[in-house]
PDB file of C-alpha atoms in Angstrom:
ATOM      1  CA  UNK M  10      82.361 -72.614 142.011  1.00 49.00           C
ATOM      2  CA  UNK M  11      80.038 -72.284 139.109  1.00 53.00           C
ATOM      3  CA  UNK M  12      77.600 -69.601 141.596  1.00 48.00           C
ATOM      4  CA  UNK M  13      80.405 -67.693 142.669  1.00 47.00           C
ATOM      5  CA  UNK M  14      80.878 -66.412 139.346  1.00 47.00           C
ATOM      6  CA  UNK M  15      77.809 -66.000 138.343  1.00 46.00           C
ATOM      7  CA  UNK M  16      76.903 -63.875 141.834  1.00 45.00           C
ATOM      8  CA  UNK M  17      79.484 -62.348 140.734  1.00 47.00           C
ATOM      9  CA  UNK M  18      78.873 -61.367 137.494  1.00 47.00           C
ATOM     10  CA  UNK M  19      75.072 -60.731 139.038  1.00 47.00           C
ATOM     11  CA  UNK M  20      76.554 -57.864 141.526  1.00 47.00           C
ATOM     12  CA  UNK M  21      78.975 -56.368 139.462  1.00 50.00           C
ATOM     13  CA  UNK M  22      76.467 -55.598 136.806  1.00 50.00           C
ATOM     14  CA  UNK M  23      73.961 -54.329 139.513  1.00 47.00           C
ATOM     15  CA  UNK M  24      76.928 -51.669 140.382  1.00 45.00           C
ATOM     16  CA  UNK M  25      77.633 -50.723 137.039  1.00 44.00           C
ATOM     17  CA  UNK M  26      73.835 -50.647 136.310  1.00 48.00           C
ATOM     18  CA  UNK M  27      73.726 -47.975 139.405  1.00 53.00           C
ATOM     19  CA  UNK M  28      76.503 -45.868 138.840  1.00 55.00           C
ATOM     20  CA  UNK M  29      76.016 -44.891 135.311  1.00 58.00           C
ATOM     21  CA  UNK M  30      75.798 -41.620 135.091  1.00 59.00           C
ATOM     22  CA  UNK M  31      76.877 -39.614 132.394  1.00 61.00           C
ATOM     23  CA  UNK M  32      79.897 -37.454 133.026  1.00 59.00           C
ATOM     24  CA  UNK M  33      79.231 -33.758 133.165  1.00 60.00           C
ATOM     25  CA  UNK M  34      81.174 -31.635 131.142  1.00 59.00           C
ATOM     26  CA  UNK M  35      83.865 -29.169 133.303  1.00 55.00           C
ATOM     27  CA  UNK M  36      84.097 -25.525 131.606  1.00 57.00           C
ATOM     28  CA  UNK M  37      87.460 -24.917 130.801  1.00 58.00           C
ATOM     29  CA  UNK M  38      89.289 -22.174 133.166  1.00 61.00           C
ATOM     30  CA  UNK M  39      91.652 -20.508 130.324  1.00 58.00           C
ATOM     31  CA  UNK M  40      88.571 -18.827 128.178  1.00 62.00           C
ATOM     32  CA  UNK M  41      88.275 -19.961 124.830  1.00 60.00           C
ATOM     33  CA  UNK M  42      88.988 -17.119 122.850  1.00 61.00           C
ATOM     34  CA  UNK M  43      92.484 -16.935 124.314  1.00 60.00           C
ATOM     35  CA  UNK M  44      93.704 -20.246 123.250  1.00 59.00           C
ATOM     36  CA  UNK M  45      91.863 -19.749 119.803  1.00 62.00           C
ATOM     37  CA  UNK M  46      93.342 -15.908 119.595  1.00 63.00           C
ATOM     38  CA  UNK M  47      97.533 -17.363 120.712  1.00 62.00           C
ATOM     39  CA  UNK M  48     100.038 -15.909 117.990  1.00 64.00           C
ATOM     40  CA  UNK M  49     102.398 -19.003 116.541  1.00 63.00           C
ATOM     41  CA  UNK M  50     106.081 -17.293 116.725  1.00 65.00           C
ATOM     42  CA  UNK M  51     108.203 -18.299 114.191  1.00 68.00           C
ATOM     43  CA  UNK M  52     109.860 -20.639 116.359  1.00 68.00           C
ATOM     44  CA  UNK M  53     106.687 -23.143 116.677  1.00 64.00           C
ATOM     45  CA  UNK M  54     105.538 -22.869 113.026  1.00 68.00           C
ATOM     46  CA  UNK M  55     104.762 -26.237 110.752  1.00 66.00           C
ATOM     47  CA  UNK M  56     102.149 -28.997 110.994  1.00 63.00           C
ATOM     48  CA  UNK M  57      99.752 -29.111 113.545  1.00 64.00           C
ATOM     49  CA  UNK M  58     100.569 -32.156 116.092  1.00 65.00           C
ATOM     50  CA  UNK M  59      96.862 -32.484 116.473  1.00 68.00           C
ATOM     51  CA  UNK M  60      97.950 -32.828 120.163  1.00 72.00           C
ATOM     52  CA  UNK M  61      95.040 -30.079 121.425  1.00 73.00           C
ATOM     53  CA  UNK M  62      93.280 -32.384 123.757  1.00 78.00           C
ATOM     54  CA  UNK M  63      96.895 -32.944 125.793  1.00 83.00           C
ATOM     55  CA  UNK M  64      97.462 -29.051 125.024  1.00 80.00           C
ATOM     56  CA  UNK M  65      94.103 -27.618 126.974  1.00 82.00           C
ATOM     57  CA  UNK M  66      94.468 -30.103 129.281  1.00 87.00           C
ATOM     58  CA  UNK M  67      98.209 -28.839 130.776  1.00 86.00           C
ATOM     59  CA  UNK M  68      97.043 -25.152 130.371  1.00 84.00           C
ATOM     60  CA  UNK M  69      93.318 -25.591 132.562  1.00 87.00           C
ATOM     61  CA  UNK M  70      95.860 -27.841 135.136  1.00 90.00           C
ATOM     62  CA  UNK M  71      98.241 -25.431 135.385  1.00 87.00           C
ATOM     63  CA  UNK M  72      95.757 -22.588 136.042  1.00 89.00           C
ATOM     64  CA  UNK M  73      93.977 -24.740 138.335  1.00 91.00           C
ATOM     65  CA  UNK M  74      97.261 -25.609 140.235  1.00 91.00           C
ATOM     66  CA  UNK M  75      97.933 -21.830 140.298  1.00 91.00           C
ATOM     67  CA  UNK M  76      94.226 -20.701 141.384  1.00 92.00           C
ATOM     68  CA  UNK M  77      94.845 -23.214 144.605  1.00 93.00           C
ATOM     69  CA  UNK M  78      98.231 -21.502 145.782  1.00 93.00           C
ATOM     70  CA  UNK M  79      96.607 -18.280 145.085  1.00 94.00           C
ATOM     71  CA  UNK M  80      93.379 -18.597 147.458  1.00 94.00           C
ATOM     72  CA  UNK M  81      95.818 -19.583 150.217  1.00 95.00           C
ATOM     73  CA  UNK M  82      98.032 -16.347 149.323  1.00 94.00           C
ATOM     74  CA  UNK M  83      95.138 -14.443 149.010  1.00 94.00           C
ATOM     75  CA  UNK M  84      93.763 -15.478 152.516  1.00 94.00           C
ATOM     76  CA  UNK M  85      97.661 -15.188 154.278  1.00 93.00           C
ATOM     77  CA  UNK M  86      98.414 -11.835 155.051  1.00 92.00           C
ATOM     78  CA  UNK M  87     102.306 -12.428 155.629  1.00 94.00           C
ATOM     79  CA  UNK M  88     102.900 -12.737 151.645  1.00 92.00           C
ATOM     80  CA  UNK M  89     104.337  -9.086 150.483  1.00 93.00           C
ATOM     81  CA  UNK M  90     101.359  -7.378 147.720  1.00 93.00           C
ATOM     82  CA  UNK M  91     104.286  -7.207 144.894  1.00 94.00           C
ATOM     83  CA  UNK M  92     104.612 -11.146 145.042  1.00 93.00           C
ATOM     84  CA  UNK M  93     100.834 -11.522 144.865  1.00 94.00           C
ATOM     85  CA  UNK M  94      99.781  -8.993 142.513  1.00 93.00           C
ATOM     86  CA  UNK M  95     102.749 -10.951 140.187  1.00 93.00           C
ATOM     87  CA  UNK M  96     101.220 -13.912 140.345  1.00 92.00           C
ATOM     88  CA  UNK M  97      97.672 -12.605 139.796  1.00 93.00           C
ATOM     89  CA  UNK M  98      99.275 -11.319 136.412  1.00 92.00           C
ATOM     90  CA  UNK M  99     100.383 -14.412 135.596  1.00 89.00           C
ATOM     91  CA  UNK M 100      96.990 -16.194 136.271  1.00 90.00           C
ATOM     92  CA  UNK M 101      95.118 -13.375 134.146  1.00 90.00           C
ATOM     93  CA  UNK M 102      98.009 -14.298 131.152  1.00 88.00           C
ATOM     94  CA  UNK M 103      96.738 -17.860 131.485  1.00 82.00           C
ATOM     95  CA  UNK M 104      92.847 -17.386 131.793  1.00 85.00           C
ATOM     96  CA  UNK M 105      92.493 -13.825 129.727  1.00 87.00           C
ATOM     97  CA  UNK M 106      90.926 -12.241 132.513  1.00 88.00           C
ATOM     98  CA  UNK M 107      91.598  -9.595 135.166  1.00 91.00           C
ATOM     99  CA  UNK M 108      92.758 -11.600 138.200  1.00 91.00           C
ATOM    100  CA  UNK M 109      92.703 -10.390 141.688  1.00 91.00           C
ATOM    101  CA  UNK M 110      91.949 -12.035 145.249  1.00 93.00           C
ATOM    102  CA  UNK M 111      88.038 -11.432 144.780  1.00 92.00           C
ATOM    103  CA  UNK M 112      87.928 -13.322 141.442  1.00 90.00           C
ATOM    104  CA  UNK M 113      90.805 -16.393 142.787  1.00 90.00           C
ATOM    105  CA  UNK M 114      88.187 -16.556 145.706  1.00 90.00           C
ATOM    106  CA  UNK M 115      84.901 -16.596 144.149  1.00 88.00           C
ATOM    107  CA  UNK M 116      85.965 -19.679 142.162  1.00 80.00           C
TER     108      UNK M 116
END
């Protein structure tokens, strides 16, 4: 019993030991000077949660969810251009950038 946890212990620190990479660090899609540069309406005023980790994180997921549909509605010529070029405007609100197909598709 006594080797079966130490061959144990012996392989999982060998996979550890392998697989320790440091994590790279993914660019954020929104650019920074747009969530820096957001006016606070009256509305939201008062302390700071101190929640902008969680904040950054819904805004570059919802872009990113919004990117995806928007390659495949790029590439599907059946979707009318009003619909898309919408949509593009909403993904350039999110990221700060001009949006169309060429820049959903090059990313």
């Amino acid at each position: 019993m006594r080797y079966v946890v130490v061959v144990a212990c012996v392989l999982s620190g060998g996979v550890f030991a392998q697989g320790t990479a440091p994590p790279q660090a993914v660019p954020p899609l929104a650019a920074p000077e747009v969530r820096r540069d957001l006016p606070t309406p009256p509305l939201r005023e008062g302390p700071d949660p101190g929640f902008a980790g969680i904040w950054a994180t819904s805004i570059d997921l919802q872009t990113l969810a919004l990117m995806l549909q928007l390659r495949d509605w790029c590439l599907n010529r059946s979707i009318p251009d009003e619909v898309l070029e919408r949509q593009l405007g909403r993904l350039g609100a999110l990221t700060g950038r001009e949006e169309d197909c060429r820049t959903v598709l090059s990313r």
